[in-house]
């Protein structure tokens, strides 16, 4: 009994050591290491459950909204109320389907515009962390998804796949501070690096100090021969240009994708054709971005 | 009730993780996200003992680490520390006032967010600014302040109704 505080302290120190070892192992391992395998296992196990929960939660929000209206009904009214509610939930489900349909159409239109083959996906979970901006989607290697692939929604670039299991994938959003994407102004050809800022803003670091860039201009992805990112996907709109202090010019960019309310997205699955068809996609996307 | 406490606590942690990732995080609240998992850990620590607090914190942190792309073990370290420290501090509390979990929650959230961010910056994994970190800590503390009055009584009820009456470490 009396040694309990000491025992708690010993266990606590052991836990800290264990955590420190895990951090070290995680740092040293390459892709496919033991901790990486654990992470993919966790995503594989939690993905289906998260999908279930988010599928349940969406209508429940609306259900609670309508409960207040039904509260005063009794007896006969109750039966009618139940029927009413059932009809309402059907209508709401139809509304949800319509919304989903719209989202899918918009995403499809975006995919067609960039001329790249895509796989549609539903967002099943968000990171829920203050240090990582990512979402889990319900497609994986069995749908042809691989690490590094670009993810878009109906409005623009969402992020990049950073982890993939057979049926689920984790997407690092473009707003994550560790996210860096090669981009360029759609009109002018000045290129730069788009960095996440952790909030709903991106920073564009222009490589050419004399680059001509204007507020309101669309920024699109820049493709390279060996890059999995197709060129010409709209990323955001220049919101503010920082005064030129040093050699690097910076501009704040507002993302086009609705990152705060992601629901239906698409993964650009074919990297090969995007590099070839990049030029074509470029012009189409710049026109569409205007 | 006869539900073994480890099982009840594991259920709490899993439920909190699901609600956090599938319900709270998608809300996309400004500046930061509430940390339901941390609120559960601190409530467990305040209603049990340092050992249980540290173990539950470690398990909760490890699970959330595995679902993220941050260094695995980091949240485990921070949550275990939160659970242990609050469990120890609880023994020094004279009153069991209603404000205790609220004050503890705000301080623990500030501490946990800033500690995680600080460790990430030290490890060279964080590309965010100190200002953003400071704001995220304060915002998360405010959000958690709202969660505590709902979560604390629930955790307390689960702890009271599971396992042995006396707190025996598992």
PDB file of C-alpha atoms in Angstrom, chain B:
ATOM      1  CA  UNK B   1     -21.350  -2.953 -11.583  1.00  0.00           C
ATOM      2  CA  UNK B   2     -19.041  -5.676 -12.649  1.00  0.00           C
ATOM      3  CA  UNK B   3     -17.325  -4.223 -15.704  1.00  0.00           C
ATOM      4  CA  UNK B   4     -13.570  -4.450 -15.085  1.00  0.00           C
ATOM      5  CA  UNK B   5     -12.105  -0.968 -14.897  1.00  0.00           C
ATOM      6  CA  UNK B   6      -9.366  -1.455 -17.535  1.00  0.00           C
ATOM      7  CA  UNK B   7     -12.064  -2.508 -19.982  1.00  0.00           C
ATOM      8  CA  UNK B   8     -14.271   0.460 -19.102  1.00  0.00           C
ATOM      9  CA  UNK B   9     -11.334   2.873 -19.461  1.00  0.00           C
ATOM     10  CA  UNK B  10     -10.277   1.314 -22.773  1.00  0.00           C
ATOM     11  CA  UNK B  11     -13.848   1.789 -24.000  1.00  0.00           C
ATOM     12  CA  UNK B  12     -13.765   5.433 -22.932  1.00  0.00           C
ATOM     13  CA  UNK B  13     -10.500   6.081 -24.762  1.00  0.00           C
ATOM     14  CA  UNK B  14     -11.669   4.382 -27.968  1.00  0.00           C
ATOM     15  CA  UNK B  15     -14.992   6.229 -27.923  1.00  0.00           C
ATOM     16  CA  UNK B  16     -13.182   9.538 -27.363  1.00  0.00           C
ATOM     17  CA  UNK B  17     -10.805   8.847 -30.258  1.00  0.00           C
ATOM     18  CA  UNK B  18     -13.684   8.076 -32.624  1.00  0.00           C
ATOM     19  CA  UNK B  19     -15.673  11.130 -31.579  1.00  0.00           C
ATOM     20  CA  UNK B  20     -12.549  13.277 -31.920  1.00  0.00           C
ATOM     21  CA  UNK B  21     -11.651  12.124 -35.447  1.00  0.00           C
ATOM     22  CA  UNK B  22     -15.127  11.569 -36.912  1.00  0.00           C
ATOM     23  CA  UNK B  23     -17.217  14.234 -35.158  1.00  0.00           C
ATOM     24  CA  UNK B  24     -15.182  17.035 -33.556  1.00  0.00           C
ATOM     25  CA  UNK B  25     -12.305  17.453 -36.011  1.00  0.00           C
ATOM     26  CA  UNK B  26     -14.547  17.637 -39.115  1.00  0.00           C
ATOM     27  CA  UNK B  27     -16.281  20.674 -37.548  1.00  0.00           C
ATOM     28  CA  UNK B  28     -13.198  22.625 -38.618  1.00  0.00           C
ATOM     29  CA  UNK B  29     -13.281  25.079 -35.694  1.00  0.00           C
ATOM     30  CA  UNK B  30     -11.052  28.140 -36.084  1.00  0.00           C
ATOM     31  CA  UNK B  31      -7.400  28.277 -34.907  1.00  0.00           C
ATOM     32  CA  UNK B  32      -7.302  24.929 -33.078  1.00  0.00           C
ATOM     33  CA  UNK B  33      -9.243  21.777 -32.409  1.00  0.00           C
ATOM     34  CA  UNK B  34     -10.674  20.708 -29.037  1.00  0.00           C
ATOM     35  CA  UNK B  35      -8.796  17.719 -27.630  1.00  0.00           C
ATOM     36  CA  UNK B  36     -11.414  15.321 -26.302  1.00  0.00           C
ATOM     37  CA  UNK B  37      -8.830  12.613 -25.692  1.00  0.00           C
ATOM     38  CA  UNK B  38      -6.864  14.902 -23.392  1.00  0.00           C
ATOM     39  CA  UNK B  39     -10.040  15.835 -21.498  1.00  0.00           C
ATOM     40  CA  UNK B  40     -10.762  12.130 -20.950  1.00  0.00           C
ATOM     41  CA  UNK B  41      -7.184  11.514 -19.762  1.00  0.00           C
ATOM     42  CA  UNK B  42      -7.289  14.386 -17.280  1.00  0.00           C
ATOM     43  CA  UNK B  43     -10.729  13.361 -16.008  1.00  0.00           C
ATOM     44  CA  UNK B  44      -9.490   9.789 -15.468  1.00  0.00           C
ATOM     45  CA  UNK B  45      -6.402  11.078 -13.649  1.00  0.00           C
ATOM     46  CA  UNK B  46      -8.497  13.335 -11.403  1.00  0.00           C
ATOM     47  CA  UNK B  47     -10.898  10.530 -10.503  1.00  0.00           C
ATOM     48  CA  UNK B  48      -8.386   7.682 -10.051  1.00  0.00           C
ATOM     49  CA  UNK B  49      -4.650   7.803  -9.284  1.00  0.00           C
ATOM     50  CA  UNK B  50      -1.325   8.761 -10.895  1.00  0.00           C
ATOM     51  CA  UNK B  51      -0.638   5.221 -12.117  1.00  0.00           C
ATOM     52  CA  UNK B  52      -3.979   4.861 -13.902  1.00  0.00           C
ATOM     53  CA  UNK B  53      -3.657   8.428 -15.214  1.00  0.00           C
ATOM     54  CA  UNK B  54      -0.227   7.728 -16.689  1.00  0.00           C
ATOM     55  CA  UNK B  55      -1.251   4.381 -18.222  1.00  0.00           C
ATOM     56  CA  UNK B  56      -4.470   5.712 -19.754  1.00  0.00           C
ATOM     57  CA  UNK B  57      -2.611   8.791 -21.000  1.00  0.00           C
ATOM     58  CA  UNK B  58       0.078   6.650 -22.591  1.00  0.00           C
ATOM     59  CA  UNK B  59      -2.445   4.370 -24.310  1.00  0.00           C
ATOM     60  CA  UNK B  60      -4.576   7.265 -25.558  1.00  0.00           C
ATOM     61  CA  UNK B  61      -1.536   9.179 -26.824  1.00  0.00           C
ATOM     62  CA  UNK B  62      -0.062   6.145 -28.554  1.00  0.00           C
ATOM     63  CA  UNK B  63      -3.347   5.388 -30.341  1.00  0.00           C
ATOM     64  CA  UNK B  64      -3.681   8.930 -31.578  1.00  0.00           C
ATOM     65  CA  UNK B  65      -0.006   8.960 -32.650  1.00  0.00           C
ATOM     66  CA  UNK B  66      -0.542   5.828 -34.729  1.00  0.00           C
ATOM     67  CA  UNK B  67      -3.361   7.514 -36.637  1.00  0.00           C
ATOM     68  CA  UNK B  68      -1.232  10.594 -37.378  1.00  0.00           C
ATOM     69  CA  UNK B  69       1.966  11.136 -39.275  1.00  0.00           C
ATOM     70  CA  UNK B  70       3.695  12.837 -36.342  1.00  0.00           C
ATOM     71  CA  UNK B  71       6.578  11.073 -34.546  1.00  0.00           C
ATOM     72  CA  UNK B  72       4.984   8.030 -32.869  1.00  0.00           C
ATOM     73  CA  UNK B  73       5.344   8.222 -29.085  1.00  0.00           C
ATOM     74  CA  UNK B  74       5.193  12.007 -28.826  1.00  0.00           C
ATOM     75  CA  UNK B  75       1.549  12.337 -27.772  1.00  0.00           C
ATOM     76  CA  UNK B  76       1.986   9.187 -25.658  1.00  0.00           C
ATOM     77  CA  UNK B  77       4.744  11.010 -23.769  1.00  0.00           C
ATOM     78  CA  UNK B  78       2.728  14.211 -23.333  1.00  0.00           C
ATOM     79  CA  UNK B  79      -0.563  12.532 -22.369  1.00  0.00           C
ATOM     80  CA  UNK B  80       1.148  10.125 -19.949  1.00  0.00           C
ATOM     81  CA  UNK B  81       2.824  13.122 -18.295  1.00  0.00           C
ATOM     82  CA  UNK B  82      -0.526  14.947 -18.094  1.00  0.00           C
ATOM     83  CA  UNK B  83      -2.200  11.892 -16.539  1.00  0.00           C
ATOM     84  CA  UNK B  84       0.582  11.292 -14.038  1.00  0.00           C
ATOM     85  CA  UNK B  85       1.001  14.922 -12.960  1.00  0.00           C
ATOM     86  CA  UNK B  86      -2.731  15.488 -12.486  1.00  0.00           C
ATOM     87  CA  UNK B  87      -3.027  12.184 -10.607  1.00  0.00           C
ATOM     88  CA  UNK B  88      -0.267  13.284  -8.250  1.00  0.00           C
ATOM     89  CA  UNK B  89      -1.665  16.807  -7.813  1.00  0.00           C
ATOM     90  CA  UNK B  90      -5.067  15.411  -6.984  1.00  0.00           C
ATOM     91  CA  UNK B  91      -3.668  14.022  -3.715  1.00  0.00           C
ATOM     92  CA  UNK B  92      -2.759  17.565  -2.620  1.00  0.00           C
ATOM     93  CA  UNK B  93      -6.183  19.011  -3.297  1.00  0.00           C
ATOM     94  CA  UNK B  94      -8.086  19.935  -0.173  1.00  0.00           C
ATOM     95  CA  UNK B  95     -11.477  20.437  -1.756  1.00  0.00           C
ATOM     96  CA  UNK B  96     -13.209  18.508  -4.492  1.00  0.00           C
ATOM     97  CA  UNK B  97     -14.876  21.623  -5.800  1.00  0.00           C
ATOM     98  CA  UNK B  98     -16.486  21.859  -9.177  1.00  0.00           C
ATOM     99  CA  UNK B  99     -13.858  24.273 -10.362  1.00  0.00           C
ATOM    100  CA  UNK B 100     -11.052  21.747  -9.883  1.00  0.00           C
ATOM    101  CA  UNK B 101     -11.572  19.845 -13.164  1.00  0.00           C
ATOM    102  CA  UNK B 102     -12.183  23.098 -15.046  1.00  0.00           C
ATOM    103  CA  UNK B 103      -9.001  24.809 -13.846  1.00  0.00           C
ATOM    104  CA  UNK B 104      -7.002  21.594 -14.188  1.00  0.00           C
ATOM    105  CA  UNK B 105      -8.391  21.140 -17.700  1.00  0.00           C
ATOM    106  CA  UNK B 106      -7.408  24.592 -18.907  1.00  0.00           C
ATOM    107  CA  UNK B 107      -3.902  24.366 -17.452  1.00  0.00           C
ATOM    108  CA  UNK B 108      -3.396  20.798 -18.685  1.00  0.00           C
ATOM    109  CA  UNK B 109      -4.535  21.682 -22.212  1.00  0.00           C
ATOM    110  CA  UNK B 110      -2.254  24.713 -22.394  1.00  0.00           C
ATOM    111  CA  UNK B 111       0.615  22.605 -21.056  1.00  0.00           C
ATOM    112  CA  UNK B 112      -0.055  19.635 -23.337  1.00  0.00           C
ATOM    113  CA  UNK B 113      -0.436  21.637 -26.569  1.00  0.00           C
ATOM    114  CA  UNK B 114       2.603  23.777 -25.868  1.00  0.00           C
ATOM    115  CA  UNK B 115       4.685  20.780 -24.768  1.00  0.00           C
ATOM    116  CA  UNK B 116       3.764  18.829 -27.915  1.00  0.00           C
ATOM    117  CA  UNK B 117       4.498  21.846 -30.115  1.00  0.00           C
ATOM    118  CA  UNK B 118       7.737  22.593 -28.287  1.00  0.00           C
ATOM    119  CA  UNK B 119       8.924  18.989 -28.659  1.00  0.00           C
ATOM    120  CA  UNK B 120       8.021  19.026 -32.363  1.00  0.00           C
ATOM    121  CA  UNK B 121       9.993  22.233 -32.867  1.00  0.00           C
ATOM    122  CA  UNK B 122      12.933  20.764 -30.940  1.00  0.00           C
ATOM    123  CA  UNK B 123      12.810  17.628 -33.092  1.00  0.00           C
ATOM    124  CA  UNK B 124      12.759  19.804 -36.194  1.00  0.00           C
ATOM    125  CA  UNK B 125       9.362  18.401 -37.162  1.00  0.00           C
ATOM    126  CA  UNK B 126       7.318  21.546 -36.722  1.00  0.00           C
ATOM    127  CA  UNK B 127       7.290  24.148 -39.460  1.00  0.00           C
ATOM    128  CA  UNK B 128       4.839  26.349 -37.555  1.00  0.00           C
ATOM    129  CA  UNK B 129       5.674  29.585 -35.783  1.00  0.00           C
ATOM    130  CA  UNK B 130       5.728  30.118 -32.000  1.00  0.00           C
ATOM    131  CA  UNK B 131       2.874  32.588 -32.390  1.00  0.00           C
ATOM    132  CA  UNK B 132       0.694  29.991 -34.075  1.00  0.00           C
ATOM    133  CA  UNK B 133       1.559  27.499 -31.315  1.00  0.00           C
ATOM    134  CA  UNK B 134       0.693  30.018 -28.594  1.00  0.00           C
ATOM    135  CA  UNK B 135      -2.662  30.779 -30.199  1.00  0.00           C
ATOM    136  CA  UNK B 136      -3.432  27.082 -30.797  1.00  0.00           C
ATOM    137  CA  UNK B 137      -2.806  26.319 -27.105  1.00  0.00           C
ATOM    138  CA  UNK B 138      -5.139  29.074 -25.928  1.00  0.00           C
ATOM    139  CA  UNK B 139      -7.871  28.181 -28.422  1.00  0.00           C
ATOM    140  CA  UNK B 140      -7.670  24.462 -27.538  1.00  0.00           C
ATOM    141  CA  UNK B 141      -7.884  25.344 -23.836  1.00  0.00           C
ATOM    142  CA  UNK B 142     -11.029  27.415 -24.442  1.00  0.00           C
ATOM    143  CA  UNK B 143     -12.630  24.612 -26.468  1.00  0.00           C
ATOM    144  CA  UNK B 144     -11.731  22.023 -23.829  1.00  0.00           C
ATOM    145  CA  UNK B 145     -13.208  24.301 -21.174  1.00  0.00           C
ATOM    146  CA  UNK B 146     -16.541  23.782 -22.918  1.00  0.00           C
ATOM    147  CA  UNK B 147     -16.068  20.006 -23.117  1.00  0.00           C
ATOM    148  CA  UNK B 148     -15.113  19.472 -19.462  1.00  0.00           C
ATOM    149  CA  UNK B 149     -18.560  20.027 -17.835  1.00  0.00           C
ATOM    150  CA  UNK B 150     -19.947  17.289 -20.098  1.00  0.00           C
ATOM    151  CA  UNK B 151     -17.057  14.841 -20.138  1.00  0.00           C
ATOM    152  CA  UNK B 152     -15.890  14.975 -16.516  1.00  0.00           C
ATOM    153  CA  UNK B 153     -19.168  13.737 -14.943  1.00  0.00           C
ATOM    154  CA  UNK B 154     -19.370  10.999 -17.577  1.00  0.00           C
ATOM    155  CA  UNK B 155     -15.836   9.757 -16.895  1.00  0.00           C
ATOM    156  CA  UNK B 156     -16.486   9.970 -13.161  1.00  0.00           C
ATOM    157  CA  UNK B 157     -19.613   7.835 -13.520  1.00  0.00           C
ATOM    158  CA  UNK B 158     -17.738   5.253 -15.595  1.00  0.00           C
ATOM    159  CA  UNK B 159     -14.894   5.118 -13.058  1.00  0.00           C
ATOM    160  CA  UNK B 160     -17.294   4.862 -10.099  1.00  0.00           C
ATOM    161  CA  UNK B 161     -19.352   2.099 -11.639  1.00  0.00           C
ATOM    162  CA  UNK B 162     -16.534  -0.038 -12.970  1.00  0.00           C
ATOM    163  CA  UNK B 163     -14.094  -2.319 -11.203  1.00  0.00           C
ATOM    164  CA  UNK B 164     -13.454  -2.286  -7.474  1.00  0.00           C
ATOM    165  CA  UNK B 165     -14.677   0.515  -5.240  1.00  0.00           C
ATOM    166  CA  UNK B 166     -11.204   1.140  -3.949  1.00  0.00           C
ATOM    167  CA  UNK B 167      -8.714   2.301  -6.505  1.00  0.00           C
ATOM    168  CA  UNK B 168      -6.341  -0.578  -6.982  1.00  0.00           C
ATOM    169  CA  UNK B 169      -3.753  -0.132  -9.715  1.00  0.00           C
ATOM    170  CA  UNK B 170      -4.013  -2.457 -12.660  1.00  0.00           C
TER     171      UNK B 170
END
